[in-house]
Short mmCIF file of C-alpha atoms in Angstrom, two decimals:
data_model
loop_
_atom_site.label_atom_id
_atom_site.label_comp_id
_atom_site.label_asym_id
_atom_site.label_seq_id
_atom_site.Cartn_x
_atom_site.Cartn_y
_atom_site.Cartn_z
CA MET K 292 62.53 97.91 158.82
CA MET K 293 61.05 96.80 162.14
CA PRO K 294 57.25 97.05 162.55
CA CYS K 295 55.63 99.98 164.33
CA TYR K 296 53.19 98.87 166.99
CA ALA K 297 49.86 100.53 167.65
CA PRO K 298 49.12 101.90 171.16
CA SER K 299 46.68 99.06 171.81
CA PHE K 300 49.43 96.46 171.65
CA CYS K 301 49.47 94.44 174.87
CA PRO K 302 52.26 91.85 175.27
CA TYR K 303 50.36 89.89 177.90
CA LEU K 304 47.55 89.08 175.47
CA VAL K 305 49.69 87.90 172.57
CA THR K 306 51.04 84.39 172.08
CA PRO K 307 54.76 84.54 171.35
CA PRO K 308 55.25 84.03 167.60
CA SER K 309 57.64 81.71 165.88
CA THR K 310 60.54 83.71 164.52
CA SER K 311 62.50 83.08 161.39
CA VAL K 312 65.40 84.60 159.58
CA HIS K 313 65.19 85.19 155.81
CA GLY K 314 62.78 82.65 154.38
CA GLY K 315 62.51 80.42 157.43
CA SER K 316 66.03 79.03 157.20
CA HIS K 317 66.37 79.37 160.95
CA HIS K 318 63.60 78.95 163.53
CA ARG K 319 63.58 79.50 167.25
CA ARG K 320 60.50 78.94 169.42
CA PRO K 321 60.57 80.43 172.93
CA THR K 322 59.71 78.03 175.73
CA LYS K 323 57.02 78.71 178.27
CA ARG K 324 59.71 79.62 180.79
CA ASN K 325 61.22 82.11 178.40
CA VAL K 326 57.84 83.79 177.94
CA THR K 327 57.40 84.21 181.68
CA ILE K 328 60.78 85.88 182.06
CA LEU K 329 60.86 88.05 178.95
CA TYR K 330 57.34 89.37 178.60
CA PRO K 331 57.32 91.62 181.69
CA LYS K 332 60.36 93.36 180.19
CA MET K 333 58.19 94.38 177.23
CA SER K 334 56.15 96.77 179.33
CA LEU K 335 55.37 99.85 177.26
CA ASN K 336 57.01 102.22 179.72
CA ASN K 337 58.99 102.22 182.91
CA ASN K 338 55.94 102.76 185.10
CA ASN K 339 54.07 99.49 185.43
CA ASN K 340 50.97 101.35 186.63
CA ASN K 341 50.70 103.32 183.39
CA THR K 342 50.70 101.45 180.08
CA SER K 343 48.59 103.85 178.04
CA ASN K 344 51.53 105.47 176.19
CA PRO K 345 53.67 102.87 174.40
CA ASN K 346 57.32 103.67 173.79
CA PRO K 347 58.28 102.40 170.31
CA SER K 348 61.98 102.43 171.19
CA SER K 349 61.36 100.22 174.24
CA LEU K 350 59.24 97.85 172.17
CA LEU K 351 61.95 97.48 169.53
CA THR K 352 64.60 96.94 172.19
CA SER K 353 62.52 94.26 173.89
CA LEU K 354 61.71 92.58 170.60
CA THR K 355 65.38 92.35 169.62
CA LYS K 356 66.22 90.88 173.01
CA LEU K 357 63.48 88.30 172.48
CA LEU K 358 64.86 87.40 169.05
CA TRP K 359 68.61 87.24 169.69
CA GLY K 360 69.25 88.21 173.31
CA GLN K 361 72.35 90.30 173.97
CA SER K 362 74.09 89.16 170.78
CA LEU K 363 74.41 91.20 167.62
CA PRO K 364 71.75 90.63 164.91
CA PRO K 365 72.34 87.51 162.82
CA GLY K 366 74.78 87.98 159.95
CA LEU K 367 72.21 87.13 157.31
CA LEU K 368 69.86 89.82 158.63
CA VAL K 369 72.68 92.39 158.65
CA SER K 370 73.73 91.58 155.08
CA THR K 371 70.10 91.66 153.89
CA ALA K 372 69.53 95.04 155.57
CA ARG K 373 72.78 96.36 154.12
CA ALA K 374 71.86 95.30 150.58
CA THR K 375 68.35 96.72 150.92
CA TRP K 376 69.60 100.06 152.27
CA ASN K 377 72.31 100.29 149.60
CA ALA K 378 69.76 99.77 146.81
CA THR K 379 67.40 102.31 148.39
CA TRP K 380 70.24 104.79 148.88
CA ARG K 381 71.28 104.55 145.24
CA LEU K 382 67.71 105.08 144.12
CA MET K 383 67.31 108.19 146.26
CA MET K 384 70.72 109.55 145.27
CA SER K 385 69.86 109.16 141.60
CA GLN K 386 67.04 111.66 142.16
CA LEU K 387 68.86 113.92 144.61
CA ALA K 388 72.20 113.99 142.82
CA PRO K 389 72.43 112.78 139.20
CA SER K 390 75.75 111.11 138.47
CA ASP K 391 78.02 110.47 135.52
CA PRO K 392 79.12 106.92 134.53
CA SER K 393 81.98 107.03 137.06
CA GLY K 394 79.62 107.79 139.95
CA GLY K 395 80.65 111.44 140.15
CA TYR K 396 78.06 114.13 140.82
CA ALA K 397 76.84 115.83 137.63
CA ARG K 398 75.10 119.08 138.54
CA PRO K 399 72.18 119.82 136.18
CA ALA K 400 72.58 123.03 134.18
CA SER K 401 70.37 125.99 135.04
CA LYS K 402 67.45 126.21 132.64
CA PHE K 403 66.73 129.95 132.82
CA ARG K 404 69.62 132.26 131.94
CA LEU K 405 69.31 136.02 132.26
CA PRO K 406 71.06 137.24 129.07
CA GLN K 407 68.29 135.79 126.89
CA LYS K 408 65.52 137.52 128.85
CA ASN K 409 63.92 140.91 128.44
CA ILE K 410 62.98 142.52 131.76
CA SER K 411 59.68 144.36 131.43
CA SER K 412 60.43 146.72 134.31
CA PRO K 413 63.22 146.86 136.90
CA THR K 414 60.56 147.52 139.52
CA SER K 415 58.77 144.23 138.84
CA LEU K 416 61.52 141.97 140.16
CA HIS K 417 61.17 139.51 143.02
CA LEU K 418 63.91 137.23 144.37
CA TYR K 419 63.27 133.74 145.71
CA VAL K 420 65.95 132.25 147.96
CA ALA K 421 66.53 129.68 150.70
CA LEU K 422 68.98 130.25 153.53
CA PRO K 423 70.77 126.86 153.52
CA CYS K 424 71.70 127.23 149.84
CA PRO K 425 75.15 128.71 149.07
CA TRP K 426 74.08 129.64 145.53
CA ALA K 427 71.13 131.66 146.82
CA HIS K 428 73.35 133.17 149.51
CA ARG K 429 75.46 134.78 146.79
CA THR K 430 72.49 136.78 145.58
CA LEU K 431 71.54 137.90 149.09
CA ILE K 432 75.03 139.23 149.78
CA VAL K 433 75.32 141.19 146.51
CA ARG K 434 71.76 142.49 146.98
CA ALA K 435 72.72 143.72 150.46
CA LEU K 436 76.11 145.23 149.52
CA LYS K 437 74.59 147.10 146.57
CA GLY K 438 71.69 148.37 148.67
CA LEU K 439 68.97 146.69 146.60
CA GLU K 440 66.75 145.54 149.47
CA ASP K 441 63.99 147.99 148.55
CA ALA K 442 64.30 147.50 144.80
CA VAL K 443 64.25 143.68 144.88
CA PRO K 444 61.93 142.20 147.52
CA VAL K 445 62.72 138.67 148.63
CA SER K 446 60.74 135.59 149.65
CA VAL K 447 62.59 133.01 151.72
CA ALA K 448 61.63 129.37 151.23
CA SER K 449 62.46 126.53 153.59
CA PRO K 450 63.15 122.86 152.80
CA GLY K 451 60.19 120.50 153.15
CA GLN K 452 60.52 116.91 154.33
CA ASP K 453 60.56 115.70 150.72
CA GLY K 454 63.41 118.06 149.88
CA SER K 455 61.32 120.56 147.90
CA TRP K 456 61.19 124.27 148.76
CA GLU K 457 58.06 125.47 150.54
CA PHE K 458 56.75 128.61 152.18
CA LYS K 459 55.45 128.81 155.73
CA GLN K 460 54.52 131.35 158.36
CA ALA K 461 57.49 133.50 159.31
CA ASN K 462 59.22 132.04 162.37
CA GLY K 463 61.67 134.76 163.29
CA PRO K 464 62.79 138.37 162.80
CA GLY K 465 65.06 139.55 160.04
CA LEU K 466 65.95 137.30 157.14
CA SER K 467 64.10 134.08 157.92
CA PRO K 468 61.78 131.63 156.12
CA GLY K 469 58.28 132.96 155.54
CA LEU K 470 55.39 133.21 153.12
CA ASP K 471 55.56 133.81 149.38
CA LYS K 472 55.24 137.60 149.23
CA ALA K 473 54.83 137.82 145.46
CA ASN K 474 52.39 135.05 144.50
CA ARG K 475 51.08 133.58 147.78
CA CYS K 476 52.04 130.09 146.64
CA ARG K 477 52.63 127.23 149.04
CA THR K 478 55.70 125.85 147.28
CA LEU K 479 58.35 127.14 144.91
CA ARG K 480 57.26 124.51 142.40
CA GLU K 481 53.88 126.26 142.23
CA VAL K 482 55.63 129.55 141.45
CA TYR K 483 57.61 127.97 138.61
CA GLY K 484 54.39 126.41 137.35
CA MET K 485 52.75 129.84 137.00
CA ARG K 486 54.96 130.82 134.08
CA LYS K 487 53.54 130.69 130.57
CA GLY K 488 53.71 127.12 129.35
CA GLY K 489 54.15 125.75 132.86
CA TYR K 490 57.24 123.95 134.10
CA ASP K 491 58.01 120.36 135.09
CA GLY K 492 61.74 120.62 135.85
CA ARG K 493 63.57 121.18 139.11
CA ALA K 494 62.34 124.15 141.13
CA THR K 495 65.64 125.59 142.36
CA VAL K 496 66.87 128.65 144.21
CA PRO K 497 67.90 131.34 143.66
CA MET K 498 65.24 132.38 141.23
CA LEU K 499 64.55 135.86 139.88
CA TRP K 500 60.88 136.39 139.05
CA ASP K 501 59.15 139.06 136.95
CA LYS K 502 55.89 139.92 138.71
CA ASP K 503 54.41 141.76 135.72
CA SER K 504 54.97 139.09 133.09
CA LYS K 505 54.62 136.15 135.52
CA GLU K 506 57.85 134.72 134.19
CA VAL K 507 60.98 133.08 135.56
CA LEU K 508 63.75 135.46 134.49
CA CYS K 509 66.71 133.51 135.78
CA ASN K 510 67.69 130.66 138.09
CA GLU K 511 71.44 130.82 137.53
CA SER K 512 73.11 132.43 140.55
CA TYR K 513 76.09 133.94 138.73
CA ASP K 514 73.87 135.65 136.16
CA ILE K 515 71.81 137.14 138.97
CA ILE K 516 74.76 138.54 140.94
CA GLU K 517 76.26 140.06 137.77
CA PHE K 518 72.90 141.70 137.08
CA PHE K 519 72.58 142.97 140.65
CA ASN K 520 76.10 144.39 140.47
CA SER K 521 75.66 146.46 137.32
CA GLY K 522 72.11 146.25 136.01
CA LEU K 523 70.18 148.04 138.76
CA ASN K 524 72.44 150.94 139.71
CA GLY K 525 69.58 153.37 139.13
CA LEU K 526 67.70 151.74 142.00
CA ALA K 527 70.65 150.83 144.24
CA HIS K 528 71.50 152.73 147.40
CA ASN K 529 75.17 151.91 146.84
CA PRO K 530 75.71 152.28 143.07
CA GLY K 531 79.37 153.22 143.54
CA LEU K 532 80.33 149.70 144.59
CA ASP K 533 81.50 147.71 141.57
CA LEU K 534 82.19 144.06 142.31
CA SER K 535 83.20 143.31 138.74
CA PRO K 536 85.31 146.21 137.42
CA SER K 537 86.32 145.93 133.79
CA GLU K 538 90.05 145.84 134.58
CA LEU K 539 89.56 142.75 136.78
CA LYS K 540 87.12 140.76 134.65
CA GLY K 541 89.86 138.54 133.27
CA LYS K 542 91.13 137.67 136.77
CA ILE K 543 87.59 137.14 138.04
CA GLU K 544 86.84 134.67 135.25
CA GLU K 545 90.17 132.92 135.79
CA TRP K 546 89.60 132.45 139.51
CA TYR K 547 85.99 131.42 139.04
CA SER K 548 87.06 128.69 136.63
CA VAL K 549 89.16 127.32 139.51
CA ILE K 550 86.85 127.68 142.51
CA TYR K 551 83.55 126.71 140.87
CA PRO K 552 84.40 123.11 139.87
CA ASN K 553 86.82 122.39 142.70
CA VAL K 554 85.36 124.25 145.71
CA ASN K 555 81.81 125.53 145.14
CA ASN K 556 80.73 122.39 143.34
CA GLY K 557 83.67 120.43 144.70
CA VAL K 558 82.15 119.98 148.16
CA TYR K 559 78.99 118.61 146.52
CA ARG K 560 81.08 116.30 144.36
CA CYS K 561 82.51 114.90 147.60
CA GLY K 562 79.19 114.62 149.40
CA PHE K 563 77.19 113.25 146.48
CA ALA K 564 79.84 110.88 145.11
CA GLN K 565 78.38 107.41 144.53
CA THR K 566 81.65 105.52 144.13
CA GLN K 567 84.92 105.56 146.07
CA GLU K 568 86.82 106.58 142.95
CA ALA K 569 84.57 109.60 142.37
CA TYR K 570 84.93 110.68 145.99
CA ASP K 571 88.72 110.30 145.98
CA ARG K 572 89.01 112.39 142.84
CA ALA K 573 86.73 115.14 144.16
CA VAL K 574 88.27 115.36 147.63
CA ASN K 575 91.82 115.55 146.26
CA GLU K 576 90.85 118.34 143.86
CA LEU K 577 89.02 120.18 146.65
CA PHE K 578 91.88 120.21 149.12
CA GLY K 579 94.48 120.79 146.42
CA THR K 580 92.58 123.96 145.51
CA LEU K 581 92.18 125.03 149.14
CA ASP K 582 95.94 124.67 149.58
CA LYS K 583 96.46 126.84 146.49
CA LEU K 584 94.06 129.48 147.83
CA GLU K 585 95.75 129.45 151.24
CA ASP K 586 99.10 130.20 149.60
CA HIS K 587 97.67 132.92 147.36
CA LEU K 588 95.97 134.71 150.24
CA THR K 589 99.25 135.01 152.09
CA THR K 590 100.08 138.11 150.04
CA SER K 591 96.69 139.09 148.55
CA ARG K 592 93.79 140.40 150.59
CA TYR K 593 91.21 139.18 148.08
CA LEU K 594 91.43 136.79 145.17
CA CYS K 595 91.93 139.51 142.56
CA GLY K 596 94.07 141.81 144.68
CA GLU K 597 93.01 144.72 146.85
CA LYS K 598 89.37 144.84 145.75
CA LEU K 599 86.51 142.61 146.79
CA THR K 600 84.88 141.08 143.70
CA LEU K 601 82.07 138.72 142.77
CA VAL K 602 84.42 135.75 142.84
CA ASP K 603 85.18 136.45 146.52
CA ILE K 604 81.46 136.37 147.28
CA CYS K 605 81.17 133.04 145.47
CA LEU K 606 84.02 131.56 147.48
CA PHE K 607 82.76 132.99 150.78
CA THR K 608 79.37 131.27 150.68
CA THR K 609 81.10 127.88 150.47
CA LEU K 610 83.72 128.69 153.10
CA ILE K 611 81.17 129.88 155.66
CA ARG K 612 79.43 126.48 155.41
CA PHE K 613 82.58 124.39 155.36
CA ASP K 614 83.09 123.56 159.02
CA VAL K 615 79.39 123.51 159.95
CA ALA K 616 78.26 121.23 157.11
CA TYR K 617 80.69 120.10 154.43
CA ASN K 618 83.49 118.90 156.69
CA VAL K 619 81.14 116.47 158.43
CA LEU K 620 78.17 115.69 156.21
CA PHE K 621 79.97 115.81 152.85
CA LYS K 622 83.06 113.96 154.14
CA CYS K 623 85.43 116.87 153.42
CA THR K 624 87.45 115.70 156.38
CA LYS K 625 91.11 116.15 155.47
CA LYS K 626 91.13 119.55 157.19
CA LYS K 627 88.71 121.98 158.77
CA LEU K 628 88.66 125.49 157.37
CA CYS K 629 89.91 126.81 160.72
CA GLU K 630 93.13 124.88 160.03
CA TYR K 631 93.81 127.25 157.12
CA PRO K 632 94.87 130.52 158.84
CA ASN K 633 94.68 132.71 155.73
CA LEU K 634 91.42 131.28 154.42
CA HIS K 635 89.73 131.54 157.80
CA ALA K 636 90.89 135.14 158.27
CA TYR K 637 89.79 135.93 154.70
CA MET K 638 86.35 134.51 155.48
CA ARG K 639 86.14 136.59 158.68
CA ASP K 640 87.17 139.68 156.71
CA ILE K 641 84.16 139.30 154.39
CA TYR K 642 81.82 138.23 157.21
CA GLN K 643 82.57 141.46 159.08
CA MET K 644 81.67 143.71 156.15
CA PRO K 645 78.46 145.68 156.74
CA LYS K 646 75.29 143.64 156.11
CA VAL K 647 77.06 140.34 155.32
CA ALA K 648 76.63 138.69 158.73
CA GLU K 649 72.89 139.37 158.58
CA THR K 650 72.65 137.10 155.54
CA CYS K 651 74.21 134.14 157.42
CA ASN K 652 71.67 132.07 159.36
CA PHE K 653 73.61 129.13 160.77
CA SER K 654 70.61 127.45 162.35
CA GLU K 655 68.83 127.34 158.98
CA ILE K 656 72.02 126.23 157.25
CA MET K 657 72.55 123.29 159.58
CA ASP K 658 68.90 122.25 159.56
CA GLY K 659 68.85 122.44 155.77
CA TYR K 660 71.74 120.03 155.46
CA TYR K 661 71.51 117.65 158.41
CA LYS K 662 67.73 117.35 158.76
CA ILE K 663 66.74 117.31 155.10
CA LEU K 664 69.41 115.39 153.17
CA PHE K 665 68.04 112.04 154.32
CA PRO K 666 70.27 109.82 152.13
CA LEU K 667 73.34 111.37 153.76
CA ASN K 668 71.99 111.54 157.32
CA PRO K 669 69.09 109.09 157.81
CA GLY K 670 68.78 109.83 161.53
CA SER K 671 68.39 113.59 160.89
CA ILE K 672 70.50 114.30 163.98
CA ARG K 673 72.04 117.76 163.80
CA PRO K 674 75.49 118.03 165.40
CA ILE K 675 76.47 120.94 167.57
CA MET K 676 77.91 123.90 165.69
CA PRO K 677 81.72 124.11 165.87
CA SER K 678 82.94 126.92 168.08
CA THR K 679 85.06 128.38 165.28
CA SER K 680 81.85 129.19 163.39
CA GLU K 681 80.19 131.09 166.22
CA HIS K 682 79.49 134.77 165.66
CA GLU K 683 81.88 135.91 168.40
CA ILE K 684 84.76 134.00 166.81
CA LEU K 685 83.92 135.21 163.31
CA CYS K 686 84.03 138.79 164.59
CA ARG K 687 87.56 138.50 165.94
CA PRO K 688 90.14 140.74 164.22
CA HIS K 689 91.26 139.23 160.92
CA GLY K 690 94.38 141.34 160.47
CA ARG K 691 94.14 141.48 156.69
CA GLU K 692 93.93 145.26 156.39
CA SER K 693 97.70 145.45 155.98
CA LEU K 694 97.41 143.60 152.66
CA SER K 695 95.17 146.24 151.11
CA ALA K 696 95.51 149.99 150.73
CA ALA K 697 92.14 150.41 149.03
CA LEU K 698 89.01 149.49 150.94
CA PRO K 699 85.64 148.80 149.26
CA VAL K 700 82.93 151.40 149.59
CA PHE K 701 79.89 150.28 151.56
CA VAL K 702 76.69 151.85 152.81
CA LYS K 703 76.19 151.25 156.51
#
């Protein structure tokens, strides 16, 4: 890493140093003539009458010109930087994304599962989410479709620079990051730590919290959406909507066993792969499954037939992020989702259902991926959003009504 110069740095008062490359194996001392020509180029800004505000980028550019002129950096420096970055990257990835012996991403299991918990009161629930997260997005959609907004208040965390979830002053209307409404904590880790016995594991979203018992009820997304679907009908404004009817449970489980490892987690297996072999395996399974889904949706409006189910919600939250994040950042580059006509129309069909679009915050999604996942995007530069993911495009007619005679019941 190049040094960062303090504002008081003045090139005219410093004797040009001897430079070396990796242990002094190569030395080059500028001549007096070289100093006279090069030093004025190291002015801290373009205005020679104002040198009070140094420009670090200009300093680095001038320094590299001093060291090796217009040529590329010496090969030994490049190889040393590459080795150093590779070692640092592997260290950071080991914390961000644990891997198996082959270098494939091994997602840690959720620690808190709902079936083993006793809920003291349905009115004591509080949901913690973050808008970039597809797993948390599932819970927001089912909460909205079932009409549970009043019964289950929500606190929206945002990613901090170290990758942890934190709470900050609300910065926008509607569903946007804000303060912790239940416990007034600064970070989600603090909330987890409030439970009896404390907690030193990963503080993940979504997380369902019991305000009365001060306990983490669940941090497994699928448990939460099943509970929201059937466990709170007495408080729901739309109790008639059943996203997991008994006659379809077998199909739901069958489809989920396909989309979870290969699509939901599959995009992460691509993005977090730490070997070429692990990436190749994950990307082939991902696009093989997308091809299968594209064919299936030719004659079926939803995965299990004419009815929207929980497994559709689980697929949707990955699809809606595919072109804006996974295709680029996670190297899922074989195709964009918009190149799958049936899948893209299927995604638009769900997006256009009442209340669903309000749960999709593309600015937060893109910031959460491109500006926070430093090992994957060290420059933190966020690309422009693809036009096919803009609201106006997503609201275009999807034409899938002809595949279904029965429409789901929603509260507008």
